[in-house]
Amino acid sequence: MTEQALCQKAIDMLDMAYVPYSHFPVGAALLCRDGTVFTGCNIENAAYGATICAERTAIFKAVSEGHRDFVRIVIAGKSEDYCVPCGSCRQVMMEFAPEMEVICLNGKGEAKHYTLRQLLPESFGPEYL
Ligand code: THU
Protein backbone atom coordinates (compact mmCIF):
# COMPACT_ATOMS: atom_id res chain seq x y z
CA MET A 1 0.00 0.00 0.00
CA THR A 2 1.32 3.46 -0.87
CA GLU A 3 2.12 5.93 1.88
CA GLN A 4 -0.66 8.19 0.62
CA ALA A 5 -3.23 5.41 0.84
CA LEU A 6 -2.09 4.51 4.35
CA CYS A 7 -2.41 8.17 5.37
CA GLN A 8 -5.94 8.26 3.99
CA LYS A 9 -6.87 5.18 6.02
CA ALA A 10 -5.63 6.87 9.21
CA ILE A 11 -7.60 10.02 8.34
CA ASP A 12 -10.74 7.97 7.65
CA MET A 13 -10.46 6.45 11.14
CA LEU A 14 -10.95 9.88 12.73
CA ASP A 15 -14.68 9.37 12.17
CA MET A 16 -14.64 6.19 14.27
CA ALA A 17 -12.99 7.78 17.34
CA TYR A 18 -15.07 7.66 20.52
CA VAL A 19 -14.02 10.87 22.26
CA PRO A 20 -16.89 12.32 24.37
CA TYR A 21 -14.45 13.61 27.01
CA SER A 22 -11.43 15.05 25.22
CA HIS A 23 -13.08 15.79 21.87
CA PHE A 24 -9.65 14.94 20.45
CA PRO A 25 -10.08 12.28 17.75
CA VAL A 26 -7.06 10.29 16.60
CA GLY A 27 -6.89 7.76 13.76
CA ALA A 28 -4.16 5.25 13.00
CA ALA A 29 -3.23 2.91 10.17
CA LEU A 30 -0.55 0.26 10.65
CA LEU A 31 1.24 -1.44 7.76
CA CYS A 32 2.63 -4.94 8.36
CA ARG A 33 5.57 -6.35 6.39
CA ASP A 34 3.29 -8.77 4.50
CA GLY A 35 1.13 -5.85 3.35
CA THR A 36 -1.73 -6.33 5.79
CA VAL A 37 -3.13 -3.09 7.21
CA PHE A 38 -4.78 -2.66 10.60
CA THR A 39 -6.57 0.52 11.58
CA GLY A 40 -7.47 2.00 14.94
CA CYS A 41 -9.02 4.98 16.68
CA ASN A 42 -8.94 6.23 20.24
CA ILE A 43 -11.70 4.89 22.47
CA GLU A 44 -12.34 6.81 25.66
CA ASN A 45 -14.07 5.73 28.84
CA ALA A 46 -15.90 7.46 31.69
CA ALA A 47 -13.15 5.99 33.88
CA TYR A 48 -10.56 8.03 31.99
CA GLY A 49 -7.66 5.65 32.66
CA ALA A 50 -9.42 2.92 30.70
CA THR A 51 -9.05 4.97 27.49
CA ILE A 52 -6.98 3.44 24.71
CA CYS A 53 -5.08 5.40 22.08
CA ALA A 54 -5.59 4.94 18.35
CA GLU A 55 -2.11 3.51 17.82
CA ARG A 56 -2.49 0.85 20.47
CA THR A 57 -5.93 -0.08 19.15
CA ALA A 58 -4.36 -0.78 15.76
CA ILE A 59 -1.32 -2.59 17.21
CA PHE A 60 -3.37 -4.78 19.54
CA LYS A 61 -5.74 -5.67 16.73
CA ALA A 62 -2.71 -6.72 14.67
CA VAL A 63 -0.99 -8.73 17.40
CA SER A 64 -4.23 -10.47 18.31
CA GLU A 65 -4.53 -11.56 14.67
CA GLY A 66 -0.98 -12.96 14.60
CA HIS A 67 0.86 -9.96 13.08
CA ARG A 68 3.93 -8.54 14.82
CA ASP A 69 6.23 -7.35 12.05
CA PHE A 70 5.37 -3.71 11.43
CA VAL A 71 6.81 -1.44 8.76
CA ARG A 72 5.12 1.88 9.50
CA ILE A 73 2.24 3.52 11.29
CA VAL A 74 0.40 6.69 10.34
CA ILE A 75 -1.20 8.73 13.12
CA ALA A 76 -3.80 11.34 12.17
CA GLY A 77 -5.21 14.18 14.23
CA LYS A 78 -7.42 17.14 13.47
CA SER A 79 -5.48 19.93 15.14
CA GLU A 80 -2.77 22.27 13.80
CA ASP A 81 -0.12 20.23 15.59
CA TYR A 82 1.25 17.03 14.16
CA CYS A 83 -0.25 14.13 16.11
CA VAL A 84 2.73 12.45 17.75
CA PRO A 85 2.36 9.20 19.71
CA CYS A 86 2.25 9.22 23.50
CA GLY A 87 4.98 7.54 25.53
CA SER A 88 2.98 4.39 26.18
CA CYS A 89 2.29 3.90 22.46
CA ARG A 90 5.97 4.43 21.64
CA GLN A 91 6.88 1.74 24.16
CA VAL A 92 4.33 -0.70 22.72
CA MET A 93 5.65 -0.08 19.18
CA MET A 94 9.20 -0.69 20.43
CA GLU A 95 8.21 -4.10 21.78
CA PHE A 96 7.40 -5.42 18.32
CA ALA A 97 9.12 -3.30 15.69
CA PRO A 98 12.05 -1.15 16.88
CA GLU A 99 12.94 -0.18 13.31
CA MET A 100 9.47 0.92 12.24
CA GLU A 101 8.62 4.29 10.76
CA VAL A 102 6.15 6.69 12.36
CA ILE A 103 4.30 9.22 10.22
CA CYS A 104 2.43 11.97 12.06
CA LEU A 105 -0.26 14.03 10.34
CA ASN A 106 -1.77 17.36 11.28
CA GLY A 107 -5.34 18.41 10.53
CA LYS A 108 -4.35 19.58 7.06
CA GLY A 109 -3.01 16.13 6.22
CA GLU A 110 0.59 17.35 6.22
CA ALA A 111 3.11 14.72 7.32
CA LYS A 112 6.18 14.55 9.51
CA HIS A 113 8.31 11.41 9.25
CA TYR A 114 10.18 9.84 12.14
CA THR A 115 11.81 6.55 12.98
CA LEU A 116 10.70 4.97 16.23
CA ARG A 117 14.36 5.07 17.31
CA GLN A 118 14.23 8.87 17.04
CA LEU A 119 11.07 9.06 19.13
CA LEU A 120 12.21 6.60 21.81
CA PRO A 121 16.01 6.57 22.09
CA GLU A 122 17.83 4.52 24.72
CA SER A 123 14.70 2.43 25.19
CA PHE A 124 14.07 -0.56 27.40
CA GLY A 125 12.96 -3.58 25.40
CA PRO A 126 12.71 -7.36 25.26
CA GLU A 127 16.50 -7.70 24.86
CA TYR A 128 16.95 -6.61 28.49
CA LEU A 129 15.04 -9.58 29.86
N1 THU B 1 -4.43 9.87 22.06
C1 THU B 1 -4.20 8.93 21.10
O1 THU B 1 -5.12 8.28 20.62
N2 THU B 1 -2.92 8.73 20.70
C2 THU B 1 -1.83 9.39 21.23
O2 THU B 1 -0.70 8.98 21.03
C3 THU B 1 -2.07 10.60 22.01
C4 THU B 1 -3.38 10.63 22.71
C5 THU B 1 -5.81 10.08 22.51
C6 THU B 1 -6.08 9.58 23.89
C7 THU B 1 -7.26 10.43 24.30
O3 THU B 1 -8.45 9.81 23.83
C8 THU B 1 -7.06 11.73 23.54
O4 THU B 1 -6.11 11.45 22.53
C9 THU B 1 -6.56 12.87 24.40
O5 THU B 1 -5.45 12.50 25.12
mmCIF file of C-alpha atoms and ligand atoms in Angstrom:
data_model
loop_
_atom_site.group_PDB
_atom_site.id
_atom_site.type_symbol
_atom_site.label_atom_id
_atom_site.label_comp_id
_atom_site.label_asym_id
_atom_site.label_seq_id
_atom_site.Cartn_x
_atom_site.Cartn_y
_atom_site.Cartn_z
ATOM 1 C CA MET A 1 0.000 0.000 0.000
ATOM 2 C CA THR A 2 1.320 3.456 -0.868
ATOM 3 C CA GLU A 3 2.123 5.935 1.877
ATOM 4 C CA GLN A 4 -0.658 8.195 0.623
ATOM 5 C CA ALA A 5 -3.233 5.406 0.836
ATOM 6 C CA LEU A 6 -2.094 4.507 4.351
ATOM 7 C CA CYS A 7 -2.413 8.173 5.373
ATOM 8 C CA GLN A 8 -5.944 8.257 3.991
ATOM 9 C CA LYS A 9 -6.873 5.177 6.021
ATOM 10 C CA ALA A 10 -5.634 6.870 9.207
ATOM 11 C CA ILE A 11 -7.605 10.020 8.339
ATOM 12 C CA ASP A 12 -10.738 7.968 7.654
ATOM 13 C CA MET A 13 -10.464 6.451 11.139
ATOM 14 C CA LEU A 14 -10.952 9.885 12.726
ATOM 15 C CA ASP A 15 -14.675 9.365 12.167
ATOM 16 C CA MET A 16 -14.636 6.190 14.271
ATOM 17 C CA ALA A 17 -12.993 7.775 17.337
ATOM 18 C CA TYR A 18 -15.070 7.658 20.523
ATOM 19 C CA VAL A 19 -14.025 10.871 22.258
ATOM 20 C CA PRO A 20 -16.885 12.323 24.367
ATOM 21 C CA TYR A 21 -14.453 13.612 27.009
ATOM 22 C CA SER A 22 -11.431 15.051 25.222
ATOM 23 C CA HIS A 23 -13.076 15.790 21.865
ATOM 24 C CA PHE A 24 -9.648 14.945 20.452
ATOM 25 C CA PRO A 25 -10.076 12.280 17.749
ATOM 26 C CA VAL A 26 -7.063 10.288 16.604
ATOM 27 C CA GLY A 27 -6.888 7.763 13.765
ATOM 28 C CA ALA A 28 -4.157 5.255 13.003
ATOM 29 C CA ALA A 29 -3.227 2.911 10.174
ATOM 30 C CA LEU A 30 -0.552 0.263 10.652
ATOM 31 C CA LEU A 31 1.236 -1.444 7.759
ATOM 32 C CA CYS A 32 2.625 -4.941 8.361
ATOM 33 C CA ARG A 33 5.566 -6.354 6.385
ATOM 34 C CA ASP A 34 3.288 -8.771 4.503
ATOM 35 C CA GLY A 35 1.126 -5.849 3.352
ATOM 36 C CA THR A 36 -1.725 -6.327 5.786
ATOM 37 C CA VAL A 37 -3.131 -3.087 7.210
ATOM 38 C CA PHE A 38 -4.776 -2.663 10.600
ATOM 39 C CA THR A 39 -6.572 0.516 11.576
ATOM 40 C CA GLY A 40 -7.475 2.003 14.937
ATOM 41 C CA CYS A 41 -9.018 4.976 16.684
ATOM 42 C CA ASN A 42 -8.940 6.235 20.244
ATOM 43 C CA ILE A 43 -11.696 4.887 22.467
ATOM 44 C CA GLU A 44 -12.344 6.815 25.658
ATOM 45 C CA ASN A 45 -14.067 5.735 28.843
ATOM 46 C CA ALA A 46 -15.898 7.464 31.691
ATOM 47 C CA ALA A 47 -13.150 5.993 33.884
ATOM 48 C CA TYR A 48 -10.562 8.035 31.994
ATOM 49 C CA GLY A 49 -7.663 5.654 32.656
ATOM 50 C CA ALA A 50 -9.424 2.921 30.701
ATOM 51 C CA THR A 51 -9.052 4.970 27.492
ATOM 52 C CA ILE A 52 -6.984 3.445 24.707
ATOM 53 C CA CYS A 53 -5.076 5.397 22.083
ATOM 54 C CA ALA A 54 -5.594 4.936 18.353
ATOM 55 C CA GLU A 55 -2.112 3.507 17.816
ATOM 56 C CA ARG A 56 -2.487 0.846 20.465
ATOM 57 C CA THR A 57 -5.934 -0.081 19.155
ATOM 58 C CA ALA A 58 -4.358 -0.785 15.761
ATOM 59 C CA ILE A 59 -1.324 -2.589 17.209
ATOM 60 C CA PHE A 60 -3.369 -4.778 19.539
ATOM 61 C CA LYS A 61 -5.741 -5.668 16.725
ATOM 62 C CA ALA A 62 -2.712 -6.723 14.666
ATOM 63 C CA VAL A 63 -0.992 -8.726 17.401
ATOM 64 C CA SER A 64 -4.229 -10.468 18.309
ATOM 65 C CA GLU A 65 -4.526 -11.561 14.666
ATOM 66 C CA GLY A 66 -0.978 -12.964 14.605
ATOM 67 C CA HIS A 67 0.859 -9.962 13.084
ATOM 68 C CA ARG A 68 3.933 -8.536 14.824
ATOM 69 C CA ASP A 69 6.225 -7.350 12.045
ATOM 70 C CA PHE A 70 5.367 -3.705 11.432
ATOM 71 C CA VAL A 71 6.811 -1.439 8.763
ATOM 72 C CA ARG A 72 5.117 1.883 9.500
ATOM 73 C CA ILE A 73 2.235 3.516 11.291
ATOM 74 C CA VAL A 74 0.399 6.690 10.337
ATOM 75 C CA ILE A 75 -1.200 8.732 13.118
ATOM 76 C CA ALA A 76 -3.797 11.344 12.171
ATOM 77 C CA GLY A 77 -5.205 14.178 14.234
ATOM 78 C CA LYS A 78 -7.416 17.143 13.469
ATOM 79 C CA SER A 79 -5.480 19.928 15.136
ATOM 80 C CA GLU A 80 -2.775 22.266 13.803
ATOM 81 C CA ASP A 81 -0.122 20.229 15.594
ATOM 82 C CA TYR A 82 1.251 17.025 14.164
ATOM 83 C CA CYS A 83 -0.254 14.130 16.110
ATOM 84 C CA VAL A 84 2.733 12.446 17.749
ATOM 85 C CA PRO A 85 2.363 9.200 19.710
ATOM 86 C CA CYS A 86 2.253 9.224 23.503
ATOM 87 C CA GLY A 87 4.981 7.538 25.531
ATOM 88 C CA SER A 88 2.976 4.386 26.179
ATOM 89 C CA CYS A 89 2.293 3.902 22.464
ATOM 90 C CA ARG A 90 5.973 4.434 21.640
ATOM 91 C CA GLN A 91 6.885 1.739 24.162
ATOM 92 C CA VAL A 92 4.328 -0.699 22.717
ATOM 93 C CA MET A 93 5.648 -0.082 19.184
ATOM 94 C CA MET A 94 9.204 -0.695 20.428
ATOM 95 C CA GLU A 95 8.208 -4.103 21.778
ATOM 96 C CA PHE A 96 7.400 -5.416 18.317
ATOM 97 C CA ALA A 97 9.123 -3.302 15.688
ATOM 98 C CA PRO A 98 12.047 -1.147 16.884
ATOM 99 C CA GLU A 99 12.943 -0.181 13.306
ATOM 100 C CA MET A 100 9.475 0.918 12.236
ATOM 101 C CA GLU A 101 8.624 4.289 10.761
ATOM 102 C CA VAL A 102 6.152 6.692 12.364
ATOM 103 C CA ILE A 103 4.300 9.222 10.220
ATOM 104 C CA CYS A 104 2.431 11.967 12.060
ATOM 105 C CA LEU A 105 -0.262 14.034 10.341
ATOM 106 C CA ASN A 106 -1.768 17.359 11.275
ATOM 107 C CA GLY A 107 -5.336 18.415 10.534
ATOM 108 C CA LYS A 108 -4.354 19.585 7.055
ATOM 109 C CA GLY A 109 -3.010 16.130 6.218
ATOM 110 C CA GLU A 110 0.589 17.349 6.222
ATOM 111 C CA ALA A 111 3.107 14.720 7.322
ATOM 112 C CA LYS A 112 6.183 14.548 9.513
ATOM 113 C CA HIS A 113 8.313 11.412 9.246
ATOM 114 C CA TYR A 114 10.181 9.839 12.143
ATOM 115 C CA THR A 115 11.811 6.550 12.981
ATOM 116 C CA LEU A 116 10.697 4.967 16.231
ATOM 117 C CA ARG A 117 14.361 5.070 17.314
ATOM 118 C CA GLN A 118 14.230 8.868 17.036
ATOM 119 C CA LEU A 119 11.073 9.056 19.133
ATOM 120 C CA LEU A 120 12.212 6.601 21.806
ATOM 121 C CA PRO A 121 16.015 6.568 22.094
ATOM 122 C CA GLU A 122 17.828 4.516 24.722
ATOM 123 C CA SER A 123 14.703 2.435 25.187
ATOM 124 C CA PHE A 124 14.073 -0.565 27.397
ATOM 125 C CA GLY A 125 12.961 -3.583 25.397
ATOM 126 C CA PRO A 126 12.705 -7.359 25.259
ATOM 127 C CA GLU A 127 16.500 -7.699 24.861
ATOM 128 C CA TYR A 128 16.952 -6.615 28.486
ATOM 129 C CA LEU A 129 15.038 -9.577 29.858
HETATM 130 N N1 THU B 1 -4.427 9.874 22.062
HETATM 131 C C1 THU B 1 -4.196 8.928 21.100
HETATM 132 O O1 THU B 1 -5.123 8.281 20.619
HETATM 133 N N2 THU B 1 -2.918 8.728 20.703
HETATM 134 C C2 THU B 1 -1.829 9.387 21.227
HETATM 135 O O2 THU B 1 -0.704 8.980 21.027
HETATM 136 C C3 THU B 1 -2.073 10.605 22.011
HETATM 137 C C4 THU B 1 -3.379 10.633 22.715
HETATM 138 C C5 THU B 1 -5.807 10.083 22.508
HETATM 139 C C6 THU B 1 -6.082 9.576 23.895
HETATM 140 C C7 THU B 1 -7.256 10.426 24.295
HETATM 141 O O3 THU B 1 -8.446 9.814 23.827
HETATM 142 C C8 THU B 1 -7.060 11.733 23.544
HETATM 143 O O4 THU B 1 -6.112 11.449 22.526
HETATM 144 C C9 THU B 1 -6.558 12.869 24.397
HETATM 145 O O5 THU B 1 -5.447 12.502 25.124
#
